[in-house]
Tab-separated table of C-alpha atoms in Angstrom:
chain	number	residue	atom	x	y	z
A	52	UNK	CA	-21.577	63.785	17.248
A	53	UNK	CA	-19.286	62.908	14.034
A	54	UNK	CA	-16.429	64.449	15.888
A	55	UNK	CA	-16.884	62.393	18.666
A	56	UNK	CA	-17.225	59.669	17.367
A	57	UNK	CA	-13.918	60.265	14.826
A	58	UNK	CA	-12.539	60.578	18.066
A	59	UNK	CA	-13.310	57.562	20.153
A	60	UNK	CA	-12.340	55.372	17.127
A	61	UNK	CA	-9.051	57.182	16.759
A	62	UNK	CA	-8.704	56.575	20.611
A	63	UNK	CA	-9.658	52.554	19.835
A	64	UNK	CA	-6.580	52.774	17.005
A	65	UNK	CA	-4.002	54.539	19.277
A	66	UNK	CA	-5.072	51.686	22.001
A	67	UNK	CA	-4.620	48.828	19.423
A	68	UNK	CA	-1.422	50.489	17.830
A	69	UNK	CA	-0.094	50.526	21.317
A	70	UNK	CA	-1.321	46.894	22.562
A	71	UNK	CA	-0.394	45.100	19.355
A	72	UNK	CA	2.294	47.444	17.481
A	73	UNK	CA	5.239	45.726	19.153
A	74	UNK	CA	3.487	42.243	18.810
A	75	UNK	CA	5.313	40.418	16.669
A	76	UNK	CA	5.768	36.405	15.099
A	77	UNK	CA	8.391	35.696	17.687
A	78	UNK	CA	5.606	36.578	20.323
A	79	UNK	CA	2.898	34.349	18.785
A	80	UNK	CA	5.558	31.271	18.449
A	81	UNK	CA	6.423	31.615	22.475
A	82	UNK	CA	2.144	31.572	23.213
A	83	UNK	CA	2.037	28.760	21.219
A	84	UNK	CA	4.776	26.959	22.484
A	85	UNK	CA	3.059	27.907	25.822
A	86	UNK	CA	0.070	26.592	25.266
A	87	UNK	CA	1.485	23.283	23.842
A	88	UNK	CA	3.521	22.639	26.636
A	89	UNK	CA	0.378	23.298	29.584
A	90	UNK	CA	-1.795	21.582	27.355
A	91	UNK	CA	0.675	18.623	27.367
A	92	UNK	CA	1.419	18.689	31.039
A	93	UNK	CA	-1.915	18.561	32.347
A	94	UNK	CA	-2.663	16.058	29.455
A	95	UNK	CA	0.303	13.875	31.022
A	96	UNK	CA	-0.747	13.902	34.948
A	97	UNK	CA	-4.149	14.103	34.164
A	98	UNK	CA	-5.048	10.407	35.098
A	99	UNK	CA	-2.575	9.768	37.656
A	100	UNK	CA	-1.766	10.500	41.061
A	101	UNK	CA	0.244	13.709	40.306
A	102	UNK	CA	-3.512	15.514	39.854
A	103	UNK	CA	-4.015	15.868	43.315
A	104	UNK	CA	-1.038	17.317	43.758
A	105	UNK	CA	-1.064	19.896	40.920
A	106	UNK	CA	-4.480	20.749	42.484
A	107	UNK	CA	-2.393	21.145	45.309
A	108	UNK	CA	-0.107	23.332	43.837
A	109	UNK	CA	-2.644	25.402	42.485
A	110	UNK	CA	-4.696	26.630	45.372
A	111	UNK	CA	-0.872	27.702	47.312
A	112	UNK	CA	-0.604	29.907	43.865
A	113	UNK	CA	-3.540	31.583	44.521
A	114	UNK	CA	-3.010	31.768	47.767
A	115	UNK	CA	0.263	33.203	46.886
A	116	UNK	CA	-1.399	36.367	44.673
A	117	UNK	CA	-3.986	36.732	47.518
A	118	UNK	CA	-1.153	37.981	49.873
A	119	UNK	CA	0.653	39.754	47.904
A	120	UNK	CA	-2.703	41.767	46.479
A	121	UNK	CA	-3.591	42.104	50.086
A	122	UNK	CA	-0.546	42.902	50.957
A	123	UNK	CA	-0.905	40.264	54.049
A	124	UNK	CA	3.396	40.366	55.060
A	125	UNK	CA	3.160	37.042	57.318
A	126	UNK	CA	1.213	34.802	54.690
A	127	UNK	CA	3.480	36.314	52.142
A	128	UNK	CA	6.732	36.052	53.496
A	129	UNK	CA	5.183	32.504	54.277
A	130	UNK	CA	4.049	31.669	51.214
A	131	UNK	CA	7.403	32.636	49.347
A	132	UNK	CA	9.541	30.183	51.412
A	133	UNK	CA	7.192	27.563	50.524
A	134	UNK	CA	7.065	28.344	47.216
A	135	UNK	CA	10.887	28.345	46.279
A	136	UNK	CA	11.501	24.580	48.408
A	137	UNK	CA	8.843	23.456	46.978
A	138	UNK	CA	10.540	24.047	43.148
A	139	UNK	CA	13.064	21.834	44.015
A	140	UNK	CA	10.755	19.371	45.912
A	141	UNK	CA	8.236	19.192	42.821
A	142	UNK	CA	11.125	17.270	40.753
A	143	UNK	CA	11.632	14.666	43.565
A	144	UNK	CA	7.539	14.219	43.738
A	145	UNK	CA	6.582	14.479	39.890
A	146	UNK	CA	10.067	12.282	38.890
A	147	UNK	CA	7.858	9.128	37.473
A	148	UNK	CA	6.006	12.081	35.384
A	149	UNK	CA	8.970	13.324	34.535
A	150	UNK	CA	10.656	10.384	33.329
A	151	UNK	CA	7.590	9.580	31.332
A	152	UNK	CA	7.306	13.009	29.590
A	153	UNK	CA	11.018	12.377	27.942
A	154	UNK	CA	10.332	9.541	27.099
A	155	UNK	CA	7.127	10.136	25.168
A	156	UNK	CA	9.446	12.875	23.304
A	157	UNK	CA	11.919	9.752	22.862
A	158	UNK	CA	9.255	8.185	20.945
A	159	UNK	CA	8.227	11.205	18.962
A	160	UNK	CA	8.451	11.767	15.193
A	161	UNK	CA	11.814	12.748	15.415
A	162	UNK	CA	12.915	9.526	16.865
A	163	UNK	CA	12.255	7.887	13.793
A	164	UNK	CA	14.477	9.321	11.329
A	165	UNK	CA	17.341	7.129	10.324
A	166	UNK	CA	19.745	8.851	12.397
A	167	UNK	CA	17.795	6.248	15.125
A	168	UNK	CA	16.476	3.612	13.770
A	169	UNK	CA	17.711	0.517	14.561
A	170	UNK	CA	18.976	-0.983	11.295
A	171	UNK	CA	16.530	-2.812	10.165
A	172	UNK	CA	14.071	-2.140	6.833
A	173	UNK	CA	10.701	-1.916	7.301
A	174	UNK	CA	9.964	-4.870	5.743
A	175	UNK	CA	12.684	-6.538	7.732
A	176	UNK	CA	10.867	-5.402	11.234
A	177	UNK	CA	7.631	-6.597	9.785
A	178	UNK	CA	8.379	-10.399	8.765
A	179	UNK	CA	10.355	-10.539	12.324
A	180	UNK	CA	6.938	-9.444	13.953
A	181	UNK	CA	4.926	-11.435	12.120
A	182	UNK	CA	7.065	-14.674	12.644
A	183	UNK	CA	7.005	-13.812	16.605
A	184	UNK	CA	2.901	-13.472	16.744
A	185	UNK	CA	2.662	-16.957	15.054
A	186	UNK	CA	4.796	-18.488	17.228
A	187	UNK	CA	3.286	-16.936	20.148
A	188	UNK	CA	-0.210	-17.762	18.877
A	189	UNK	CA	0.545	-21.210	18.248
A	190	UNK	CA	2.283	-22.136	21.703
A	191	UNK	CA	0.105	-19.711	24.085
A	192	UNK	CA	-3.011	-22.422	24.307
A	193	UNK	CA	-0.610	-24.587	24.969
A	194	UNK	CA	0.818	-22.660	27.988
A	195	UNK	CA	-2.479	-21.572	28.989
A	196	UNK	CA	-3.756	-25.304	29.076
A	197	UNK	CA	-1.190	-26.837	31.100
A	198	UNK	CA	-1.134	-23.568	33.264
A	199	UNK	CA	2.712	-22.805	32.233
A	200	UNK	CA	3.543	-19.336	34.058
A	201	UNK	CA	4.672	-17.051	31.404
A	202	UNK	CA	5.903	-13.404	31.416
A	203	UNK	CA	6.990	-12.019	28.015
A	204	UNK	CA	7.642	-8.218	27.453
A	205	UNK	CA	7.856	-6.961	23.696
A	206	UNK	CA	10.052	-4.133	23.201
A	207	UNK	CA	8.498	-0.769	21.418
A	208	UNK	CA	10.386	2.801	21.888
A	209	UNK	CA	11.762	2.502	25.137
A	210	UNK	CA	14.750	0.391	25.058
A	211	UNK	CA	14.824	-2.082	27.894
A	212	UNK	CA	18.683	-2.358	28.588
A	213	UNK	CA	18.801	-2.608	31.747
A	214	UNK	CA	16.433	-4.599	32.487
A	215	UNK	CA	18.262	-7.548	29.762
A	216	UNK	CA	21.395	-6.955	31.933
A	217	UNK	CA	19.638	-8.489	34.814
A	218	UNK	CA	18.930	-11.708	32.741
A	219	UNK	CA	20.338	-13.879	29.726
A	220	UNK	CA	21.018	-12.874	26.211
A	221	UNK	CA	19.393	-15.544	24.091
A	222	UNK	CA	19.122	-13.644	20.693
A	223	UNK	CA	16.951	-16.404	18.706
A	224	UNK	CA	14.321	-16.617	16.180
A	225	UNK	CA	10.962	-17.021	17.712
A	226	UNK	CA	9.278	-20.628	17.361
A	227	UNK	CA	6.604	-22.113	19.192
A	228	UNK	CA	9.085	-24.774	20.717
A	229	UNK	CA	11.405	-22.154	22.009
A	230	UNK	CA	9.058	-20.239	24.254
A	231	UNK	CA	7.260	-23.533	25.586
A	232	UNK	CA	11.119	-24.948	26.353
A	233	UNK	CA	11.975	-21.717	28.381
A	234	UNK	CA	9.246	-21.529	30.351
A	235	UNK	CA	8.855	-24.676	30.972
A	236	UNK	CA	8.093	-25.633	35.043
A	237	UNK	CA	11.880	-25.494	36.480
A	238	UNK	CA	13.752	-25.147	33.804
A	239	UNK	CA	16.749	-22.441	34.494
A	240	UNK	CA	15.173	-19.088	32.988
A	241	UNK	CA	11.278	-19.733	33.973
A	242	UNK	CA	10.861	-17.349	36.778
A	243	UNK	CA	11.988	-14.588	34.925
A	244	UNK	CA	10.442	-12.582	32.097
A	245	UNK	CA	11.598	-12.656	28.316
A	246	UNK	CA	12.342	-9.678	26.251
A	247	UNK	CA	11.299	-9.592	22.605
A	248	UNK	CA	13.184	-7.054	20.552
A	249	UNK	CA	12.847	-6.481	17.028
A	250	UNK	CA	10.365	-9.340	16.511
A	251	UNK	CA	13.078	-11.838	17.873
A	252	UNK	CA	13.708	-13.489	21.412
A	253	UNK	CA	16.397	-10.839	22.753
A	254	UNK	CA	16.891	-12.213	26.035
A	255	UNK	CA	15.251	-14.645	28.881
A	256	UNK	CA	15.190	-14.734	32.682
A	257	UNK	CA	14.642	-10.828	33.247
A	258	UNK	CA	13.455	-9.223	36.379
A	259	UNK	CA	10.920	-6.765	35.925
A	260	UNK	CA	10.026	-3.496	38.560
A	261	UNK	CA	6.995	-4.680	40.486
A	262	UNK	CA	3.893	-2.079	40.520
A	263	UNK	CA	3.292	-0.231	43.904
A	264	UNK	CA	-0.516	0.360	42.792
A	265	UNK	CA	-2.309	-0.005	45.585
A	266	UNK	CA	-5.617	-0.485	43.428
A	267	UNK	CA	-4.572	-3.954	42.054
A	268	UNK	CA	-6.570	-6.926	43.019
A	269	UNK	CA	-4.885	-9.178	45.621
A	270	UNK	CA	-6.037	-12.167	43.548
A	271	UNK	CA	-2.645	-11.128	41.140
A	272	UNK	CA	0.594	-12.955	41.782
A	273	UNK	CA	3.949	-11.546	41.282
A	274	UNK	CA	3.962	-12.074	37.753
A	275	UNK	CA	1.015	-9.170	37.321
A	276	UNK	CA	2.730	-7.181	39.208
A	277	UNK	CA	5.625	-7.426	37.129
A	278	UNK	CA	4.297	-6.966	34.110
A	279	UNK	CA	2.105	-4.076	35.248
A	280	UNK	CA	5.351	-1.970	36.634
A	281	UNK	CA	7.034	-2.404	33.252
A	282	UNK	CA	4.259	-1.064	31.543
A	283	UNK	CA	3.697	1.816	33.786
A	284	UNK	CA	7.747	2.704	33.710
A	285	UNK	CA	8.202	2.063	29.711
A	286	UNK	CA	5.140	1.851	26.489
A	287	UNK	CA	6.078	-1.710	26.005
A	288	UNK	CA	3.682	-4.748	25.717
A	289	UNK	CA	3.795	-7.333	27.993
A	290	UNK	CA	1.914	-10.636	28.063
A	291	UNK	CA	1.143	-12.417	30.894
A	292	UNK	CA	0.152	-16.124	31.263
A	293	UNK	CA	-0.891	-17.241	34.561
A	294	UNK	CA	0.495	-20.285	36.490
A	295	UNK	CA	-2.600	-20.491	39.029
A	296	UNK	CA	-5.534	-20.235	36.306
A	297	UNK	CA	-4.168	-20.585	32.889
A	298	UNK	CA	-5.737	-16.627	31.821
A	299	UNK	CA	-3.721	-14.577	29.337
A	300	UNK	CA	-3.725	-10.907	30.489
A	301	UNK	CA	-2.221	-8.500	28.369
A	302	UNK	CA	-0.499	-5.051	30.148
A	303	UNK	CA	0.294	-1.568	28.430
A	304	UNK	CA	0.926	2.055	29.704
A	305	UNK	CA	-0.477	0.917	33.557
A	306	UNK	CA	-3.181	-0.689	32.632
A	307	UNK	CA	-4.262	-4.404	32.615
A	308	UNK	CA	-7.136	-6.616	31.233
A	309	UNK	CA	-7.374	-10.199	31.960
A	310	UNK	CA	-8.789	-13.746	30.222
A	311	UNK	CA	-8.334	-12.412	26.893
A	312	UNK	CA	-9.075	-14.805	23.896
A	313	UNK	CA	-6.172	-16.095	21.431
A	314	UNK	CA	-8.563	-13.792	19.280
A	315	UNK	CA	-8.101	-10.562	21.046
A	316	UNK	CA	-4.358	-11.255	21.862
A	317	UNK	CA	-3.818	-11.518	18.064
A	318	UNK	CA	-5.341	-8.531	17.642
A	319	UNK	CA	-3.826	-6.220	20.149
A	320	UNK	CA	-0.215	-7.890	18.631
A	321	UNK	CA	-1.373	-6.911	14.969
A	322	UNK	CA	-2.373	-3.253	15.854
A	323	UNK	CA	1.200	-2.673	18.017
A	324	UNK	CA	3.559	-4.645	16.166
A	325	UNK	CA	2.111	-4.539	12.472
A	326	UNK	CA	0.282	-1.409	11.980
A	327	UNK	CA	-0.259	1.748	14.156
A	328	UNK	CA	2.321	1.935	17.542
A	329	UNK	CA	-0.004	3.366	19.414
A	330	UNK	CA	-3.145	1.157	18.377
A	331	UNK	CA	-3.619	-0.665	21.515
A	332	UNK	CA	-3.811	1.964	23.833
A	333	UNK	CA	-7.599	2.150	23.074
A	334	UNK	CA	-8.413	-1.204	23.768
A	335	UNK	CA	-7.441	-0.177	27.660
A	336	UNK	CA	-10.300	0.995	29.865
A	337	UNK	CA	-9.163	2.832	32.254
A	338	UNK	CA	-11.943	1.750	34.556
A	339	UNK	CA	-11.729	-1.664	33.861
A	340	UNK	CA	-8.287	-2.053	33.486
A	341	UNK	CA	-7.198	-1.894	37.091
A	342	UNK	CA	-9.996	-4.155	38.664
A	343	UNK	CA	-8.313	-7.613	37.652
């Protein structure tokens, strides 16, 4: 019985020898790197559209192994024409995904060493902020009472170049009577949307992507729907003030929540512009966000 068992275990050391002899760091570092990566990627289309289609994606996979463990030629041969198009279909389909997925390693850690920063101390970026929320603050009831259509996008990670191209460079310290004066009812840049960049007014009279979310309420004018499809194509923060009922909304990462108070807008500015980056994103409910 001692034999035999002396030589099972030696069997169980021979098989873990074998397995895990030629297992070494460099092998560990690639399953981690793995594992970060499909964690990541379902973490990123998790919550939108691209789900269904990874579902999708999944079930011709398996479908995939079936035939070729069955050995079922047709659905095989099938299956590995489908297969190889759709590799080069899936970056025409998950492009939005895509583009979101470098850009949320744009804004990683590494983006912030000096190498690209953009010039300014700390403490230089945080007075500019904090003069911008004031004079936001102070000339928003204003806008909201008289029902003053306002659409102002504030610049985080994601630079906004091109969209400034499409309107005017203005480059001013923010005051209270320099927002009210440019969107004030036909003056020359009130349609468009202002860009705030580095706590100052960058530039004025900028056209925005509109959303193609079917899900957002019809009662939403083009100014929404502006302000929604920059948020969903960049992380910036965009405040909305409506012309028809005088509500503030406020708009980040695809997601929307109207009739805020002066108390909550000050407090979603504070948490993105003066503390943590990424401090608003909680204040979004997904389920509520979307329902206008």
């Amino acid at each position: 019985m001692t034999a035999y068992l002396e030589q099972f275990f030696a069997g169980l050391h021979g098989i873990w020898d074998t397995t895990f002899g030629i297992f070494g760091l460099e092998d560990a570092l690639d399953i981690l790197i793995m594992a970060y990566l499909i964690y990541h990627g379902v973490k990123l289309v998790r919550e939108t559209r691209a789900a269904q289609l990874v579902k999708g994606i999944g079930i011709m996979f398996l479908f995939y192994f079936i035939s070729r463990l069955l050995k079922l030629k047709m659905l095989s041969f099938l299956m590995d024409n489908v297969l190889q198009a759709g590799l080069f279909a899936m970056v025409v389909v998950f492009q939005p995904e895509l583009r979101r997925a470098l850009e949320q390693v744009g804004r990683s850690r590494i983006s912030k060493l000096p190498m690209f920063s953009s010039g300014l101390s700390e403490q230089e970026q945080l007075n500019g902020w904090t003069r911008f929320i004031e004079a936001l603050l102070e000339e928003a009831p204003s806008l909201s009472r008289q029902r003053i259509g306002a659409l102002i996008v504030i610049e985080m990670e994601t630079k906004l170049g091109e969209i400034i191209k499409t309107g005017t460079i203005v480059d001013a310290d923010p005051s209270p009577e320099l927002i009210g004066n440019i969107f004030f009812p036909n003056s020359p840049l009130h349609d468009g949307a202002m860009i705030i960049r580095d706590g100052r007014i960058h530039a004025a009279g900028c056209f925005l992507p509109l959303s193609d979310n079917s899900e957002i309420s019809r009662e939403l004018g083009t100014r929404h729907r502006a302000a929604l499809g920059m948020s969903e194509v960049s992380d910036a923060l965009v405040v909305v003030v409506s012309e028809e009922t005088g509500y503030l909304t406020i708009c980040r990462n695809g997601h929307l929540e109207r009739g805020i108070s002066m108390e909550k807008l000050r407090s979603v500015l504070s948490s993105a512009l003066l503390s943590e980056k990424d401090g608003p994103e909680k204040i979004f409910d997904r389920r509520k966000g979307r329902k206008g």
